[in-house]
């Protein structure tokens, strides 16, 4: 079933678009649409037209100004009927099945279509209605599908076109083919094919100067890229005199009756001249000569004329454009590869990789929390033991957020004294204190429009906490020793391995700052709680240190993997990274063995004092009893600190309270001495 959209923009009918079953047609201002409307009231992707259940349907794609069919706004899907006028801004699209019946009254320009176009399957045709009001000159629309006839080879004897016209058509086809050529050799061969088809020659070649050639070119500097001969004689290189002359003067040459002229002709293998005529045209782009085209005729009955010289010169100019475009494409590819490599190296140098290694359920939960936290600007508190990768999680939140193009600045609050920490956070003016010889921009200013991560936030002094809280609330701040009010747009991500609830209870951390930081919370599990991720992490670090050290360690022995799986990893992922790095450096074989691992006997943070029963001491009991004993042991290990216990158990504080009531553990709380 034929269907068309006849498009009118402003005062002119501009296009006819044929609708094809099975293809969805998008309409909008963006150039990626099938129908592009140059209308400011049209959205970038405004509407779409598709066929369903045998009917053509239009759907508005939440456009800014809406879509109308007639005077009715489109809500949802609207079935189109023949004669419907779709209105988008100032543009109109008429939906018809028969172009001849699009606008039957005489005042419309589409009232008659040529018989030849009635059955042609056309994709697009443009037309103008500048003579719409002339009733004696109805608009005729002719449809054409497929390649234009001017790009198809034509028989000179059957085509009643003047020689100049045939040459122009041949140049058009040749330029089209040269634009598709993938390399220099293909361009040269395609050019020779066009020259042999259109000029009276039977031998020739394309000769080019080296790409990086500098200086005054001569015939000896040319390299034959492609050659061809249609006679029994092989091609012989252009004479050095003629080539040097053309390169120096930059002018094309046609020489006829050159038999016996050693400066223009060429000899065969026996030293005899066979060339009767020669054409030599420079391949030049502006003032720069890239090479030349050498053509010759060995048949006295086929002598090239000045028109052949003109055609050869035109082909040479077209080849020069093709070579320049090919060179630019190659430069773009080289530059893109270089930029890609530099980008990778820069990211590695800055440590901006934010891939989180691990496929366990716990890490899958962390990834989901990152994806939920990233889109907004709320403050994030990242909790976890030292070495679990809190900074990596913070980077992942930043690079997945709308602030990814802004800076990511990280500061460790535990590494600086109170005065230095204030200066690092807010900056200082020249002369603010001893040693302040110049103005310094603080981390808050440096991370404007980006993200500021504060590691070990629990180590911040109460004085800095108060000033920090004020900035978090959106108030401006001043540099140390300055009076200028500075306001920034920064998202803060805080990280800690301390029990902030205990610090708040003991008065070491501000309660209001704690609640301001804990808008969103992400807890990164310790490595011992996700042992299934350990082999993947170990092989990741192995590949990294193989690349850095140049060693070719193939993997880990079964004993080494087993020992790492049973080890408690008090230093978490950071310790694993260091262990693998040492093993790669000191390994004596192509595998890391058990003796290559340097593991410690340190206790792990957060572990309870309850020992795991050995098989010999196993006591059958219910799951409820196991849970009761474990909750009780954890409460005792934390001195009945419920917040810390809930954090260790991986549950909410309210859930822990319900379990204490369920297992009647309230009576076991030790009395505190007064």
XYZ file of C-alpha atoms in Angstrom:
674
model
C 0.000 0.000 0.000
C 1.596 3.252 -1.183
C 1.629 6.156 1.269
C 3.318 9.543 1.104
C 3.986 12.564 3.287
C 3.931 15.760 1.196
C 5.902 18.367 3.155
C 5.306 22.098 3.180
C 7.566 24.495 5.076
C 6.442 28.106 5.192
C 5.170 29.188 1.766
C 6.670 26.345 -0.292
C 6.047 22.673 -0.820
C 9.559 21.313 -0.319
C 9.546 17.510 -0.406
C 7.693 14.243 -0.886
C 8.597 11.329 1.377
C 7.408 7.813 0.597
C 6.437 5.723 3.629
C 7.674 2.117 3.554
C 5.960 -0.629 5.542
C 8.116 -1.928 8.368
C 10.138 1.288 8.654
C 9.558 3.893 11.348
C 10.021 7.469 10.106
C 11.076 10.101 12.637
C 10.332 13.816 12.168
C 12.286 16.574 13.859
C 14.823 19.376 13.695
C 17.907 17.172 14.284
C 19.750 15.985 11.141
C 19.507 12.366 12.346
C 15.784 12.242 11.517
C 14.487 10.838 8.225
C 12.363 13.973 7.750
C 14.198 17.125 8.855
C 12.113 20.272 9.420
C 13.981 23.571 9.661
C 11.484 25.064 12.049
C 12.333 26.609 15.440
C 9.016 25.394 16.869
C 9.920 21.822 15.972
C 11.701 19.722 18.632
C 14.912 17.878 17.850
C 12.961 14.597 17.668
C 9.341 15.710 17.400
C 7.176 12.798 16.175
C 7.304 9.439 14.451
C 5.156 7.686 11.819
C 4.853 3.902 11.593
C 2.451 1.206 10.380
C 0.560 -1.069 12.728
C -2.294 -3.479 11.967
C -2.436 -2.166 8.414
C -2.845 1.494 9.413
C -0.303 4.318 9.360
C -0.068 5.906 12.811
C 1.563 9.127 14.042
C 2.870 9.468 17.598
C 4.065 12.679 19.286
C 7.418 12.137 21.100
C 6.791 14.492 24.032
C 7.577 17.499 21.834
C 7.730 20.999 23.250
C 4.959 22.528 21.096
C 2.937 19.430 20.279
C 1.690 17.852 17.047
C -1.657 18.577 15.390
C -3.649 16.560 12.840
C -5.994 19.130 11.390
C -6.885 21.188 14.456
C -6.764 18.256 16.888
C -3.714 17.716 19.130
C -2.172 14.238 18.982
C -2.476 12.366 22.265
C -0.913 8.918 22.208
C -1.189 7.146 18.828
C -3.357 8.670 16.115
C -4.340 6.739 12.962
C -3.750 8.752 9.785
C -6.339 8.868 7.016
C -5.865 9.981 3.423
C -6.001 13.775 3.223
C -4.978 14.398 6.859
C -2.768 17.455 7.342
C -0.149 17.050 10.090
C 0.905 20.406 11.553
C 4.264 20.796 13.334
C 5.086 24.423 14.104
C 4.858 26.334 10.799
C 5.319 23.140 8.771
C 2.570 20.976 7.259
C 2.729 17.354 6.137
C -0.093 15.997 3.976
C -0.709 12.229 4.299
C -1.946 10.666 1.026
C -2.024 7.294 -0.719
C -2.185 8.773 -4.229
C -0.175 11.859 -5.085
C -2.624 12.714 -7.895
C -5.405 13.056 -5.322
C -3.381 14.837 -2.665
C -5.077 18.209 -3.137
C -7.780 17.749 -5.790
C -8.924 21.357 -6.081
C -7.190 23.578 -8.640
C -5.702 25.930 -6.057
C -3.188 23.326 -4.886
C 0.082 22.558 -6.728
C -0.204 18.773 -6.436
C -3.386 18.280 -8.384
C -1.786 16.446 -11.321
C 1.083 13.962 -11.565
C 2.774 12.676 -14.724
C 1.727 9.138 -15.773
C 5.356 7.977 -15.697
C 5.558 8.817 -12.003
C 2.325 7.095 -10.998
C 3.788 3.595 -10.686
C 7.425 4.504 -9.841
C 8.607 3.496 -6.374
C 10.321 6.698 -5.270
C 11.935 7.526 -1.940
C 12.335 11.321 -2.155
C 11.605 14.122 -4.639
C 11.990 17.867 -4.074
C 9.873 20.443 -5.894
C 8.956 24.124 -5.783
C 5.594 25.857 -5.997
C 6.737 29.282 -7.156
C 4.203 29.085 -10.048
C 1.320 27.733 -8.003
C -1.054 30.499 -8.981
C -0.639 29.861 -12.711
C -3.518 27.497 -13.482
C -2.208 26.780 -16.999
C 1.091 25.358 -15.708
C 0.253 22.583 -13.241
C 3.127 21.149 -11.227
C 4.467 17.836 -12.526
C 6.291 15.526 -10.118
C 8.697 12.943 -11.510
C 10.020 10.200 -9.249
C 13.432 8.574 -9.576
C 14.912 5.761 -7.514
C 18.436 4.303 -7.632
C 21.689 5.611 -9.027
C 21.604 8.605 -11.357
C 22.316 7.868 -15.022
C 25.205 10.325 -14.969
C 27.108 7.907 -12.691
C 26.529 4.942 -15.015
C 28.988 4.070 -17.844
C 27.686 5.333 -21.192
C 28.390 4.164 -24.756
C 29.817 7.122 -26.662
C 28.423 5.861 -29.980
C 24.863 5.437 -28.686
C 24.749 8.595 -26.588
C 23.938 11.724 -28.613
C 25.907 14.005 -26.285
C 28.721 16.346 -27.360
C 32.262 15.363 -26.462
C 32.498 18.066 -23.799
C 29.292 16.797 -22.200
C 30.537 13.209 -22.210
C 33.808 14.345 -20.645
C 31.936 16.211 -17.916
C 29.804 13.150 -17.166
C 32.913 10.954 -17.099
C 34.601 13.379 -14.688
C 31.511 13.265 -12.464
C 31.591 9.461 -12.367
C 35.344 9.431 -11.808
C 35.162 11.906 -8.903
C 32.427 9.764 -7.331
C 34.617 6.643 -7.576
C 37.767 8.394 -6.348
C 35.921 9.574 -3.241
C 35.270 5.914 -2.344
C 38.854 4.721 -2.967
C 40.393 3.335 0.249
C 44.071 3.994 -0.513
C 46.530 5.710 -2.872
C 46.920 2.713 -5.192
C 43.143 2.442 -5.648
C 42.951 6.164 -6.490
C 45.726 5.810 -9.096
C 44.161 2.737 -10.736
C 40.718 4.350 -10.843
C 42.175 7.501 -12.427
C 43.952 5.453 -15.133
C 40.724 3.577 -15.856
C 38.874 6.841 -16.440
C 41.678 8.260 -18.587
C 41.910 5.177 -20.806
C 38.131 5.229 -21.310
C 38.030 8.902 -22.348
C 41.329 9.696 -24.109
C 43.211 8.268 -27.077
C 46.099 6.645 -25.194
C 47.180 3.052 -24.635
C 49.822 3.325 -21.892
C 50.293 5.426 -18.810
C 51.055 5.674 -15.122
C 50.472 7.761 -12.002
C 53.732 8.851 -10.347
C 53.849 10.532 -6.932
C 56.454 12.159 -4.745
C 57.067 10.597 -1.301
C 54.628 11.872 1.314
C 57.338 13.533 3.423
C 59.372 14.832 0.444
C 60.994 18.238 0.888
C 63.054 20.324 -1.516
C 62.999 20.865 -5.277
C 61.479 17.752 -6.943
C 62.948 16.103 -10.026
C 61.871 13.215 -12.211
C 64.164 10.861 -10.277
C 62.227 11.525 -7.059
C 58.944 10.173 -8.462
C 57.621 6.728 -7.549
C 55.307 4.761 -9.874
C 52.143 4.067 -7.880
C 50.177 2.354 -10.667
C 50.765 1.770 -14.384
C 48.746 0.323 -17.249
C 49.151 -0.537 -20.936
C 46.651 -1.760 -23.507
C 49.276 -2.559 -26.168
C 51.705 -5.407 -26.570
C 54.497 -3.180 -25.300
C 55.140 -2.749 -21.594
C 54.969 0.636 -19.947
C 58.229 2.577 -19.822
C 58.799 5.332 -17.328
C 58.503 8.965 -18.407
C 61.779 10.595 -19.346
C 63.552 12.435 -16.542
C 63.711 15.645 -18.591
C 59.968 15.785 -19.254
C 59.045 14.836 -15.682
C 61.420 17.418 -14.175
C 60.107 20.105 -16.519
C 56.452 19.441 -15.581
C 57.283 19.318 -11.867
C 59.260 22.559 -12.047
C 56.865 24.540 -14.241
C 53.654 23.006 -12.887
C 52.098 22.983 -16.355
C 50.603 20.140 -18.390
C 52.260 19.137 -21.678
C 50.907 17.482 -24.867
C 53.611 16.409 -27.327
C 52.736 14.685 -30.621
C 55.071 13.126 -33.194
C 57.786 12.500 -30.588
C 59.219 9.431 -32.393
C 63.000 9.571 -31.937
C 62.934 12.493 -29.447
C 64.790 11.137 -26.418
C 63.758 14.066 -24.231
C 60.020 13.326 -24.587
C 59.591 9.724 -25.669
C 60.580 6.456 -24.016
C 62.498 3.438 -25.235
C 61.575 -0.220 -25.036
C 63.838 -2.978 -23.726
C 65.771 -2.987 -27.058
C 66.372 0.746 -26.996
C 63.862 1.544 -29.746
C 61.325 4.373 -29.534
C 57.660 3.459 -29.960
C 55.849 6.454 -28.446
C 54.121 8.700 -30.985
C 52.391 11.105 -28.544
C 52.687 11.859 -24.851
C 50.631 13.737 -22.239
C 52.157 14.725 -18.929
C 50.011 16.595 -16.371
C 51.012 17.697 -12.853
C 48.999 16.531 -9.851
C 48.942 19.654 -7.763
C 47.046 21.118 -4.870
C 47.448 24.860 -4.791
C 51.124 25.683 -5.241
C 52.250 22.233 -4.090
C 52.963 19.550 -6.729
C 52.216 16.017 -5.505
C 53.220 14.097 -8.628
C 52.165 13.727 -12.245
C 50.100 11.651 -14.683
C 52.022 10.279 -17.657
C 50.079 9.025 -20.697
C 51.336 8.003 -24.133
C 50.080 6.534 -27.394
C 52.022 3.972 -29.462
C 49.412 3.809 -32.227
C 49.828 6.424 -34.978
C 46.094 6.106 -35.696
C 45.177 7.193 -32.161
C 46.698 10.593 -31.481
C 45.504 12.529 -28.396
C 44.229 16.043 -29.009
C 44.050 19.201 -26.871
C 40.692 18.067 -25.466
C 42.423 14.942 -24.139
C 45.016 17.198 -22.514
C 42.245 19.236 -20.868
C 40.555 16.064 -19.627
C 43.843 14.710 -18.248
C 44.503 17.966 -16.417
C 40.988 17.851 -14.906
C 41.563 14.256 -13.784
C 44.899 15.280 -12.250
C 43.159 18.008 -10.229
C 40.513 15.504 -9.096
C 43.227 13.018 -8.079
C 44.939 15.757 -6.052
C 41.710 16.412 -4.136
C 41.271 12.666 -3.534
C 44.858 12.341 -2.260
C 44.442 15.300 0.054
C 41.178 13.938 1.476
C 42.791 10.533 1.949
C 45.732 12.166 3.726
C 43.399 14.095 5.996
C 41.432 10.944 6.846
C 44.672 9.175 7.721
C 45.786 12.106 9.863
C 42.439 12.059 11.663
C 42.781 8.328 12.320
C 46.336 8.796 13.588
C 45.302 11.717 15.789
C 42.332 9.816 17.204
C 44.531 6.826 18.020
C 47.109 9.099 19.637
C 44.472 10.972 21.645
C 42.901 7.679 22.734
C 46.266 6.363 23.914
C 47.094 9.631 25.677
C 43.687 9.636 27.345
C 44.205 6.099 28.640
C 47.688 6.966 29.892
C 46.453 10.167 31.537
C 43.621 8.371 33.298
C 46.028 5.732 34.534
C 48.466 8.424 35.682
C 45.746 10.287 37.561
C 44.317 7.067 38.986
C 40.934 7.866 37.529
C 39.948 4.288 36.817
C 36.642 3.679 38.522
C 35.997 0.046 37.632
C 34.965 -1.860 40.726
C 36.238 -5.434 40.544
C 33.940 -8.097 41.956
C 30.779 -9.948 41.022
C 29.601 -11.122 44.444
C 26.173 -10.282 45.807
C 27.675 -7.783 48.241
C 29.502 -5.899 45.468
C 26.406 -6.052 43.292
C 24.570 -4.294 46.128
C 27.321 -1.656 46.295
C 27.053 -1.070 42.536
C 23.282 -0.631 42.825
C 23.742 1.876 45.640
C 26.280 3.787 43.512
C 23.848 3.963 40.591
C 21.105 5.278 42.892
C 23.365 7.841 44.565
C 25.092 9.153 41.430
C 22.303 11.139 39.651
C 21.564 13.608 42.483
C 23.777 16.025 44.425
C 23.047 14.784 47.943
C 25.959 14.223 50.327
C 27.187 10.622 50.481
C 28.788 8.906 53.478
C 30.933 5.904 52.534
C 31.723 3.525 55.382
C 34.074 0.608 55.548
C 37.328 -0.649 56.972
C 40.636 0.755 55.866
C 41.708 -0.562 52.464
C 38.298 -1.716 51.173
C 38.262 0.839 48.336
C 36.194 3.744 49.645
C 37.965 6.218 47.346
C 37.281 3.936 44.376
C 33.567 3.958 45.249
C 33.651 7.757 45.534
C 35.255 8.012 42.081
C 32.587 5.702 40.693
C 29.852 7.940 42.124
C 31.514 11.018 40.600
C 32.092 9.577 37.129
C 28.528 8.206 36.992
C 27.025 11.561 37.999
C 26.157 14.662 35.933
C 29.328 16.216 37.414
C 31.603 13.740 35.617
C 33.115 16.517 33.478
C 34.001 18.535 36.581
C 37.010 17.956 38.850
C 37.282 15.166 41.400
C 39.356 16.303 44.398
C 40.329 14.049 47.281
C 41.670 15.110 50.705
C 42.673 12.925 53.672
C 41.608 14.724 56.842
C 43.768 12.507 59.076
C 47.018 13.499 57.365
C 46.940 17.199 58.353
C 46.915 19.272 61.507
C 43.952 21.502 62.296
C 45.530 24.678 60.875
C 46.813 22.970 57.741
C 43.470 21.223 57.192
C 41.628 24.561 57.300
C 44.075 26.019 54.796
C 43.735 22.975 52.513
C 39.940 23.104 52.626
C 39.292 26.828 52.316
C 42.613 28.225 51.039
C 44.542 31.179 52.448
C 45.616 34.677 51.509
C 49.180 35.839 51.222
C 50.598 36.652 54.664
C 47.800 34.863 56.539
C 50.412 32.999 58.599
C 54.119 32.324 58.631
C 55.098 30.707 55.354
C 52.036 31.930 53.420
C 54.028 33.682 50.698
C 51.226 33.664 48.135
C 47.492 33.121 47.794
C 46.398 29.470 47.758
C 43.149 28.094 46.366
C 41.503 25.602 48.728
C 40.025 22.222 47.850
C 36.496 23.620 47.906
C 37.331 26.183 45.211
C 39.364 23.633 43.228
C 36.403 21.239 43.101
C 33.812 23.841 42.052
C 31.206 22.210 39.733
C 32.694 18.847 40.668
C 33.056 16.508 43.638
C 35.114 16.806 46.840
C 35.906 13.597 48.706
C 36.973 13.920 52.344
C 38.573 10.724 53.585
C 38.762 9.942 57.316
C 36.111 12.565 58.062
C 35.978 11.338 61.661
C 39.432 12.804 62.305
C 38.288 16.386 61.646
C 38.591 18.692 64.680
C 35.432 20.263 66.206
C 36.504 23.762 65.080
C 36.834 22.728 61.444
C 33.617 20.704 61.714
C 31.629 23.877 62.487
C 33.023 25.804 59.523
C 32.692 22.772 57.279
C 29.030 22.302 58.242
C 28.269 25.920 57.325
C 29.703 25.424 53.834
C 27.718 22.193 53.448
C 24.559 24.140 54.208
C 25.277 26.345 51.168
C 26.770 29.391 52.912
C 29.799 31.202 51.458
C 33.186 30.940 53.171
C 36.360 32.989 53.418
C 39.967 32.016 52.841
C 42.209 31.969 55.900
C 43.306 35.551 56.444
C 40.854 36.904 53.868
C 37.522 38.737 53.858
C 36.181 37.900 50.394
C 32.992 35.822 50.434
C 33.363 32.755 48.211
C 30.459 30.536 47.161
C 30.973 27.268 45.319
C 28.870 24.445 43.877
C 30.456 21.263 45.222
C 29.103 17.815 45.991
C 30.729 16.355 49.110
C 31.440 12.668 49.579
C 32.740 11.737 53.033
C 34.418 8.466 53.979
C 35.340 6.970 57.328
C 36.337 3.717 58.994
C 35.430 5.012 62.462
C 32.246 4.487 64.427
C 30.728 7.960 63.986
C 27.755 7.112 66.216
C 30.155 6.388 69.091
C 32.088 9.578 68.342
C 28.811 11.555 68.450
C 27.846 9.931 71.751
C 31.256 10.807 73.218
C 31.060 14.403 71.960
C 33.951 14.040 69.527
C 31.834 14.564 66.406
C 29.047 17.096 65.882
C 25.605 15.562 65.836
C 24.249 18.025 63.244
C 27.230 17.380 60.939
C 26.694 13.622 61.289
C 23.096 13.903 60.083
C 24.113 16.331 57.302
C 26.715 13.885 55.993
C 24.561 10.778 56.300
C 21.978 11.734 53.648
C 22.992 8.758 51.535
C 25.115 5.944 52.935
C 27.138 3.280 51.150
C 28.826 0.540 53.187
C 31.729 -1.159 51.424
C 32.139 -4.750 52.699
C 35.470 -6.070 53.908
C 37.335 -8.456 51.608
C 36.891 -11.389 54.024
C 33.109 -10.993 53.684
C 33.236 -11.521 49.914
C 35.854 -14.234 49.378
C 34.338 -15.170 46.001
C 35.754 -11.894 44.622
C 39.308 -12.661 45.736
C 40.472 -14.710 42.682
C 39.161 -12.037 40.313
C 40.907 -9.267 42.257
C 44.155 -11.243 42.503
C 44.285 -11.847 38.738
C 43.446 -8.169 38.101
C 46.440 -7.039 40.177
C 48.605 -9.754 38.616
C 47.948 -8.406 35.117
C 48.633 -4.835 36.229
C 51.989 -5.630 37.845
C 52.968 -7.911 34.977
C 52.576 -4.905 32.680
C 54.467 -2.584 35.049
C 57.398 -4.904 35.761
C 57.608 -6.640 32.388
C 57.348 -10.095 33.970
C 55.200 -12.874 32.526
C 53.653 -14.543 35.560
C 50.868 -16.794 34.265
C 48.851 -17.181 37.458
C 48.630 -18.609 40.970
C 49.139 -22.151 42.164
C 46.201 -23.992 43.731
C 47.886 -23.856 47.172
C 48.385 -20.092 46.874
C 44.742 -19.500 45.931
C 43.572 -21.764 48.773
C 45.716 -19.898 51.321
C 44.464 -16.516 50.111
C 40.857 -17.707 50.324
C 41.357 -18.797 53.980
C 43.291 -15.678 54.993
C 41.331 -12.977 56.862
C 42.878 -9.929 55.061
C 43.008 -7.338 57.859
C 44.281 -4.786 55.293
C 41.543 -5.726 52.800
C 42.012 -4.979 49.077
C 44.984 -2.677 49.717
C 46.811 -5.524 51.452
C 45.940 -7.937 48.629
C 47.344 -5.479 46.096
C 50.622 -5.179 48.003
C 50.893 -8.955 48.501
C 50.426 -9.598 44.775
C 52.908 -6.835 43.839
C 55.579 -8.345 46.111
C 54.870 -11.840 44.786
C 55.203 -10.682 41.144
C 58.558 -9.047 41.872
C 60.033 -11.954 43.889
C 58.407 -15.011 42.265
C 61.051 -17.516 41.140
C 58.891 -19.313 38.558
C 56.201 -18.430 36.068
C 53.542 -18.939 38.757
C 53.023 -17.453 42.199
C 53.488 -20.212 44.760
C 52.476 -20.384 48.409
C 55.939 -19.390 49.632
C 55.780 -16.207 47.513
C 52.889 -14.841 49.584
C 53.780 -12.590 52.535
C 50.741 -12.857 54.816
C 50.574 -11.460 58.380
C 48.995 -12.668 61.615
C 47.291 -9.392 62.480
C 43.712 -9.495 63.727
C 41.023 -7.994 61.584
C 38.995 -4.915 62.484
C 35.410 -5.705 63.419
C 36.002 -9.387 64.119
C 34.278 -10.793 67.202
C 36.110 -12.706 69.910
C 33.936 -15.735 69.332
C 35.900 -18.575 67.817
C 34.436 -20.647 65.050
C 33.781 -24.116 66.502
C 35.906 -26.918 65.162
C 34.246 -30.024 63.717
C 35.184 -31.968 66.864
C 33.358 -29.447 69.072
C 30.279 -29.242 66.870
C 27.009 -28.978 68.746
C 23.772 -29.500 66.819
C 21.408 -26.525 67.304
C 18.681 -24.613 65.499
C 19.337 -21.651 63.260
C 17.585 -19.382 65.742
C 19.996 -20.501 68.453
C 22.973 -19.933 66.172
C 21.727 -16.432 65.413
C 21.049 -15.730 69.109
C 24.550 -16.742 70.139
C 26.163 -14.777 67.329
C 24.197 -11.591 68.072
C 25.013 -11.911 71.780
C 28.725 -12.503 71.097
C 28.878 -9.482 68.809
C 27.138 -7.280 71.383
C 29.639 -8.366 74.011
C 32.575 -7.737 71.654
C 31.396 -4.156 71.060
C 30.621 -3.553 74.727
C 26.907 -3.479 73.834
C 27.314 -0.637 71.299
C 24.203 -1.292 69.250
C 25.129 0.939 66.298
C 28.506 -0.728 65.909
C 26.941 -4.170 66.325
C 24.330 -3.478 63.650
C 27.076 -2.260 61.326
C 29.139 -5.439 61.880
C 26.105 -7.697 61.401
C 25.100 -5.772 58.265
C 21.588 -4.995 59.524
C 19.636 -1.888 60.515
C 19.602 -0.667 64.126
C 15.853 -1.232 64.308
C 16.334 -4.847 63.128
C 18.915 -5.405 65.878
C 16.481 -4.068 68.510
C 13.819 -6.540 67.335
C 16.298 -9.441 67.566
C 17.330 -8.377 71.106
C 13.682 -8.403 72.176
C 12.988 -11.671 70.347
C 15.890 -13.517 71.962
C 15.342 -11.775 75.355
C 18.865 -10.401 75.507
C 17.914 -7.220 77.379
C 18.508 -8.916 80.724
C 22.067 -9.789 79.789
C 23.199 -6.159 79.497
C 26.007 -5.698 82.079
C 25.496 -3.072 84.774
C 27.813 -0.108 84.443
C 29.606 1.008 87.562
C 28.811 4.514 88.683
